[in-house]
Amino acid sequence: MSNDTPTDKEDGVTRYVYVNGAYRRYDEAQIHAEDRGFQFADAVYEVCEIHDHAIVDEDRHLARLERSLGELGIAMPMRQKAFQAVLQETVRRNRVANGIVYLQVSRGAGPRNFYFDGVETPPTVVCLARSQSRRGMEAGAAKGIAVKSMPDMRWGRCDIKTVMLLPASLAKESARAEGAQEAWFLDAEGNVREGGSSNAWIITPDDKLVTPPATNAILRGITRTTLIDLLEREGLTLEERPFTIEEAQNAREAFITSASNLVMPVVSVDGRPIGNGHPGSLTERLRAAFHEVAQKRQLA
Ligand code: PMP
């Protein structure tokens, strides 16, 4: 094992956090008590995977960050190139070879005020990174996850990647209480929208890949978009359409996608096994091939 390969012991450890232009030690990093991210969830974020010393799909993540900020009328606090430098330096200082880098931008801070004109500071920018052992992740993927469905109680602009994650947090806690590792949000008609922190997919008995359309009701996941590139390369059929829990339970395979879990097999939905109750073979193939199509920016 080389010196810069994180050991499992370093999993989840963050040493330095970028806050508004400076890299602070983790236990000393601070933001304003009246930051609007804290008081109003008036902030957006991105999570990129770090894979073998490379940031995965960085351009797509930064483009989505810019879109999210634009939808909320928050000015880009720095250019894309400067964001790239912050991501790179944060990953380097935290010695992350495999794991994630988290970037958050809030509207800024000022005396509490529903109107934006109380903001007295530039946008708050926070970036941190932590290691995740590949061995642990692959062991998790080999088992797959259970999913529990529940009504979607979030707002109407889930296409914006805001930090307003309380409904997702409550949903995931309630899924966990029933032994599931992800919640699937249902619309009023009983169609699956997406997961608490992932996009939802099934593979039909005739090998079509189905995922709900990217409306304002879901986040257009970057992993979802890159997986669609992979499906095209593999000549697989994609259907962007709603599906129900019943269809999922009768599907050949099911999985979720997110930057931190990649393509993660779903082995049961609401207690009913999918297929033979083990990760599906096509899902495993897509997981294994994902990094062949994803953009990778190698870190110095
Ligand atoms: N939907 C929601 C609600 C999410 O929180 C996430 C992950 N942040 C995703 C989908 C997956 O997005 P991505 O592939 O960009 O990580």
PDB file of C-alpha atoms in Angstrom, residues 102-234:
ATOM      1  CA  TYR A 102     -18.470  18.419  -0.813  1.00  0.00           C
ATOM      2  CA  LEU A 103     -18.975  22.003  -1.981  1.00  0.00           C
ATOM      3  CA  GLN A 104     -21.642  24.330  -0.563  1.00  0.00           C
ATOM      4  CA  VAL A 105     -22.546  27.908  -1.451  1.00  0.00           C
ATOM      5  CA  SER A 106     -25.050  29.971   0.548  1.00  0.00           C
ATOM      6  CA  ARG A 107     -26.424  33.398  -0.273  1.00  0.00           C
ATOM      7  CA  GLY A 108     -24.345  34.844   2.595  1.00  0.00           C
ATOM      8  CA  ALA A 109     -25.037  36.239   6.068  1.00  0.00           C
ATOM      9  CA  GLY A 110     -26.797  39.213   7.638  1.00  0.00           C
ATOM     10  CA  PRO A 111     -29.423  40.039  10.282  1.00  0.00           C
ATOM     11  CA  ARG A 112     -32.295  37.570   9.832  1.00  0.00           C
ATOM     12  CA  ASN A 113     -34.574  38.860   7.090  1.00  0.00           C
ATOM     13  CA  PHE A 114     -36.894  37.043   4.684  1.00  0.00           C
ATOM     14  CA  TYR A 115     -35.912  39.510   1.970  1.00  0.00           C
ATOM     15  CA  PHE A 116     -32.568  39.153   0.281  1.00  0.00           C
ATOM     16  CA  ASP A 117     -31.583  42.768   0.920  1.00  0.00           C
ATOM     17  CA  GLY A 118     -30.465  41.959   4.469  1.00  0.00           C
ATOM     18  CA  VAL A 119     -27.488  40.005   3.150  1.00  0.00           C
ATOM     19  CA  GLU A 120     -24.290  41.753   4.196  1.00  0.00           C
ATOM     20  CA  THR A 121     -21.617  39.349   3.041  1.00  0.00           C
ATOM     21  CA  PRO A 122     -20.658  37.725  -0.257  1.00  0.00           C
ATOM     22  CA  PRO A 123     -21.914  34.160  -0.714  1.00  0.00           C
ATOM     23  CA  THR A 124     -20.462  31.723   1.827  1.00  0.00           C
ATOM     24  CA  VAL A 125     -18.356  29.007   0.201  1.00  0.00           C
ATOM     25  CA  VAL A 126     -17.471  25.834   2.102  1.00  0.00           C
ATOM     26  CA  CYS A 127     -15.591  22.829   0.735  1.00  0.00           C
ATOM     27  CA  LEU A 128     -14.506  19.650   2.480  1.00  0.00           C
ATOM     28  CA  ALA A 129     -13.377  16.181   1.467  1.00  0.00           C
ATOM     29  CA  ARG A 130     -13.226  12.791   3.095  1.00  0.00           C
ATOM     30  CA  SER A 131     -12.021   9.320   2.246  1.00  0.00           C
ATOM     31  CA  GLN A 132     -14.228   6.310   1.718  1.00  0.00           C
ATOM     32  CA  SER A 133     -12.568   2.922   1.363  1.00  0.00           C
ATOM     33  CA  ARG A 134     -13.194   1.269  -1.999  1.00  0.00           C
ATOM     34  CA  ARG A 135     -13.197  -2.095  -0.277  1.00  0.00           C
ATOM     35  CA  GLY A 136     -16.053  -1.035   2.008  1.00  0.00           C
ATOM     36  CA  MET A 137     -18.023   0.439  -0.876  1.00  0.00           C
ATOM     37  CA  GLU A 138     -17.658  -2.648  -3.035  1.00  0.00           C
ATOM     38  CA  ALA A 139     -18.634  -4.886  -0.107  1.00  0.00           C
ATOM     39  CA  GLY A 140     -21.803  -2.787   0.265  1.00  0.00           C
ATOM     40  CA  ALA A 141     -22.563  -3.005  -3.447  1.00  0.00           C
ATOM     41  CA  ALA A 142     -22.094  -6.772  -3.406  1.00  0.00           C
ATOM     42  CA  LYS A 143     -24.936  -6.989  -0.873  1.00  0.00           C
ATOM     43  CA  GLY A 144     -27.181  -4.351  -2.420  1.00  0.00           C
ATOM     44  CA  ILE A 145     -29.712  -2.301  -0.497  1.00  0.00           C
ATOM     45  CA  ALA A 146     -33.327  -2.479   0.591  1.00  0.00           C
ATOM     46  CA  VAL A 147     -35.651   0.395  -0.287  1.00  0.00           C
ATOM     47  CA  LYS A 148     -38.762   1.638   1.516  1.00  0.00           C
ATOM     48  CA  SER A 149     -41.344   3.820  -0.250  1.00  0.00           C
ATOM     49  CA  MET A 150     -43.156   6.808   1.255  1.00  0.00           C
ATOM     50  CA  PRO A 151     -45.068   9.896   0.109  1.00  0.00           C
ATOM     51  CA  ASP A 152     -42.947  12.774  -1.174  1.00  0.00           C
ATOM     52  CA  MET A 153     -43.358  15.686   1.250  1.00  0.00           C
ATOM     53  CA  ARG A 154     -40.712  17.951  -0.321  1.00  0.00           C
ATOM     54  CA  TRP A 155     -41.191  21.200  -2.237  1.00  0.00           C
ATOM     55  CA  GLY A 156     -41.894  21.749  -5.950  1.00  0.00           C
ATOM     56  CA  ARG A 157     -38.332  22.581  -7.064  1.00  0.00           C
ATOM     57  CA  CYS A 158     -36.387  19.443  -6.275  1.00  0.00           C
ATOM     58  CA  ASP A 159     -34.479  20.076  -9.521  1.00  0.00           C
ATOM     59  CA  ILE A 160     -32.475  22.689  -7.582  1.00  0.00           C
ATOM     60  CA  LYS A 161     -29.834  21.044  -5.405  1.00  0.00           C
ATOM     61  CA  THR A 162     -30.528  22.983  -2.199  1.00  0.00           C
ATOM     62  CA  VAL A 163     -29.424  22.023   1.316  1.00  0.00           C
ATOM     63  CA  MET A 164     -33.127  21.838   2.301  1.00  0.00           C
ATOM     64  CA  LEU A 165     -32.634  18.197   3.176  1.00  0.00           C
ATOM     65  CA  LEU A 166     -34.828  17.758   6.272  1.00  0.00           C
ATOM     66  CA  PRO A 167     -37.570  15.781   4.452  1.00  0.00           C
ATOM     67  CA  ALA A 168     -34.906  13.534   2.923  1.00  0.00           C
ATOM     68  CA  SER A 169     -33.237  13.079   6.287  1.00  0.00           C
ATOM     69  CA  LEU A 170     -36.565  12.175   7.965  1.00  0.00           C
ATOM     70  CA  ALA A 171     -37.411   9.804   5.115  1.00  0.00           C
ATOM     71  CA  LYS A 172     -34.063   8.031   5.282  1.00  0.00           C
ATOM     72  CA  GLU A 173     -34.284   7.715   9.070  1.00  0.00           C
ATOM     73  CA  SER A 174     -37.734   6.183   8.780  1.00  0.00           C
ATOM     74  CA  ALA A 175     -36.512   3.799   6.050  1.00  0.00           C
ATOM     75  CA  ARG A 176     -33.621   2.796   8.275  1.00  0.00           C
ATOM     76  CA  ALA A 177     -35.989   2.103  11.180  1.00  0.00           C
ATOM     77  CA  GLU A 178     -37.485  -0.596   8.934  1.00  0.00           C
ATOM     78  CA  GLY A 179     -34.148  -2.029   7.860  1.00  0.00           C
ATOM     79  CA  ALA A 180     -33.915  -0.215   4.496  1.00  0.00           C
ATOM     80  CA  GLN A 181     -30.979   1.878   3.316  1.00  0.00           C
ATOM     81  CA  GLU A 182     -32.880   4.260   1.033  1.00  0.00           C
ATOM     82  CA  ALA A 183     -36.336   5.840   0.836  1.00  0.00           C
ATOM     83  CA  TRP A 184     -38.188   6.097  -2.476  1.00  0.00           C
ATOM     84  CA  PHE A 185     -40.459   9.125  -2.720  1.00  0.00           C
ATOM     85  CA  LEU A 186     -43.876   8.575  -4.320  1.00  0.00           C
ATOM     86  CA  ASP A 187     -46.048  11.172  -6.041  1.00  0.00           C
ATOM     87  CA  ALA A 188     -49.822  11.403  -5.426  1.00  0.00           C
ATOM     88  CA  GLU A 189     -50.480   8.775  -8.143  1.00  0.00           C
ATOM     89  CA  GLY A 190     -48.130   6.261  -6.513  1.00  0.00           C
ATOM     90  CA  ASN A 191     -45.297   6.697  -9.014  1.00  0.00           C
ATOM     91  CA  VAL A 192     -41.706   6.589  -7.805  1.00  0.00           C
ATOM     92  CA  ARG A 193     -39.962   9.942  -8.152  1.00  0.00           C
ATOM     93  CA  GLU A 194     -36.479   9.373  -6.753  1.00  0.00           C
ATOM     94  CA  GLY A 195     -34.634   8.361  -3.621  1.00  0.00           C
ATOM     95  CA  GLY A 196     -33.913  10.461  -0.550  1.00  0.00           C
ATOM     96  CA  SER A 197     -30.422  11.086  -1.941  1.00  0.00           C
ATOM     97  CA  SER A 198     -30.340   9.177  -5.228  1.00  0.00           C
ATOM     98  CA  ASN A 199     -32.152   8.580  -8.506  1.00  0.00           C
ATOM     99  CA  ALA A 200     -34.315   5.466  -8.928  1.00  0.00           C
ATOM    100  CA  TRP A 201     -34.042   2.887 -11.716  1.00  0.00           C
ATOM    101  CA  ILE A 202     -35.534  -0.455 -12.706  1.00  0.00           C
ATOM    102  CA  ILE A 203     -34.714  -2.937 -15.458  1.00  0.00           C
ATOM    103  CA  THR A 204     -37.838  -4.454 -17.007  1.00  0.00           C
ATOM    104  CA  PRO A 205     -38.252  -8.174 -17.789  1.00  0.00           C
ATOM    105  CA  ASP A 206     -37.406  -7.305 -21.430  1.00  0.00           C
ATOM    106  CA  ASP A 207     -34.177  -5.522 -20.405  1.00  0.00           C
ATOM    107  CA  LYS A 208     -35.257  -1.900 -20.782  1.00  0.00           C
ATOM    108  CA  LEU A 209     -33.788   0.610 -18.350  1.00  0.00           C
ATOM    109  CA  VAL A 210     -36.456   2.819 -16.798  1.00  0.00           C
ATOM    110  CA  THR A 211     -35.941   5.953 -14.742  1.00  0.00           C
ATOM    111  CA  PRO A 212     -38.412   8.774 -14.010  1.00  0.00           C
ATOM    112  CA  PRO A 213     -38.135  11.863 -16.240  1.00  0.00           C
ATOM    113  CA  ALA A 214     -36.066  14.800 -14.953  1.00  0.00           C
ATOM    114  CA  THR A 215     -38.913  17.194 -14.137  1.00  0.00           C
ATOM    115  CA  ASN A 216     -38.907  19.829 -11.365  1.00  0.00           C
ATOM    116  CA  ALA A 217     -39.960  17.029  -8.989  1.00  0.00           C
ATOM    117  CA  ILE A 218     -36.552  15.331  -8.995  1.00  0.00           C
ATOM    118  CA  LEU A 219     -32.881  16.157  -9.118  1.00  0.00           C
ATOM    119  CA  ARG A 220     -31.240  15.509 -12.479  1.00  0.00           C
ATOM    120  CA  GLY A 221     -28.440  13.401 -11.004  1.00  0.00           C
ATOM    121  CA  ILE A 222     -25.020  13.673 -12.588  1.00  0.00           C
ATOM    122  CA  THR A 223     -24.552   9.925 -12.109  1.00  0.00           C
ATOM    123  CA  ARG A 224     -27.920   9.455 -13.870  1.00  0.00           C
ATOM    124  CA  THR A 225     -26.735  11.594 -16.809  1.00  0.00           C
ATOM    125  CA  THR A 226     -23.396   9.784 -17.120  1.00  0.00           C
ATOM    126  CA  LEU A 227     -25.101   6.406 -16.835  1.00  0.00           C
ATOM    127  CA  ILE A 228     -27.330   7.417 -19.759  1.00  0.00           C
ATOM    128  CA  ASP A 229     -24.102   7.987 -21.766  1.00  0.00           C
ATOM    129  CA  LEU A 230     -23.029   4.464 -20.804  1.00  0.00           C
ATOM    130  CA  LEU A 231     -26.376   2.986 -21.866  1.00  0.00           C
ATOM    131  CA  GLU A 232     -25.970   4.629 -25.274  1.00  0.00           C
ATOM    132  CA  ARG A 233     -22.474   3.192 -25.602  1.00  0.00           C
ATOM    133  CA  GLU A 234     -23.770  -0.274 -24.676  1.00  0.00           C
TER     134      GLU A 234
END
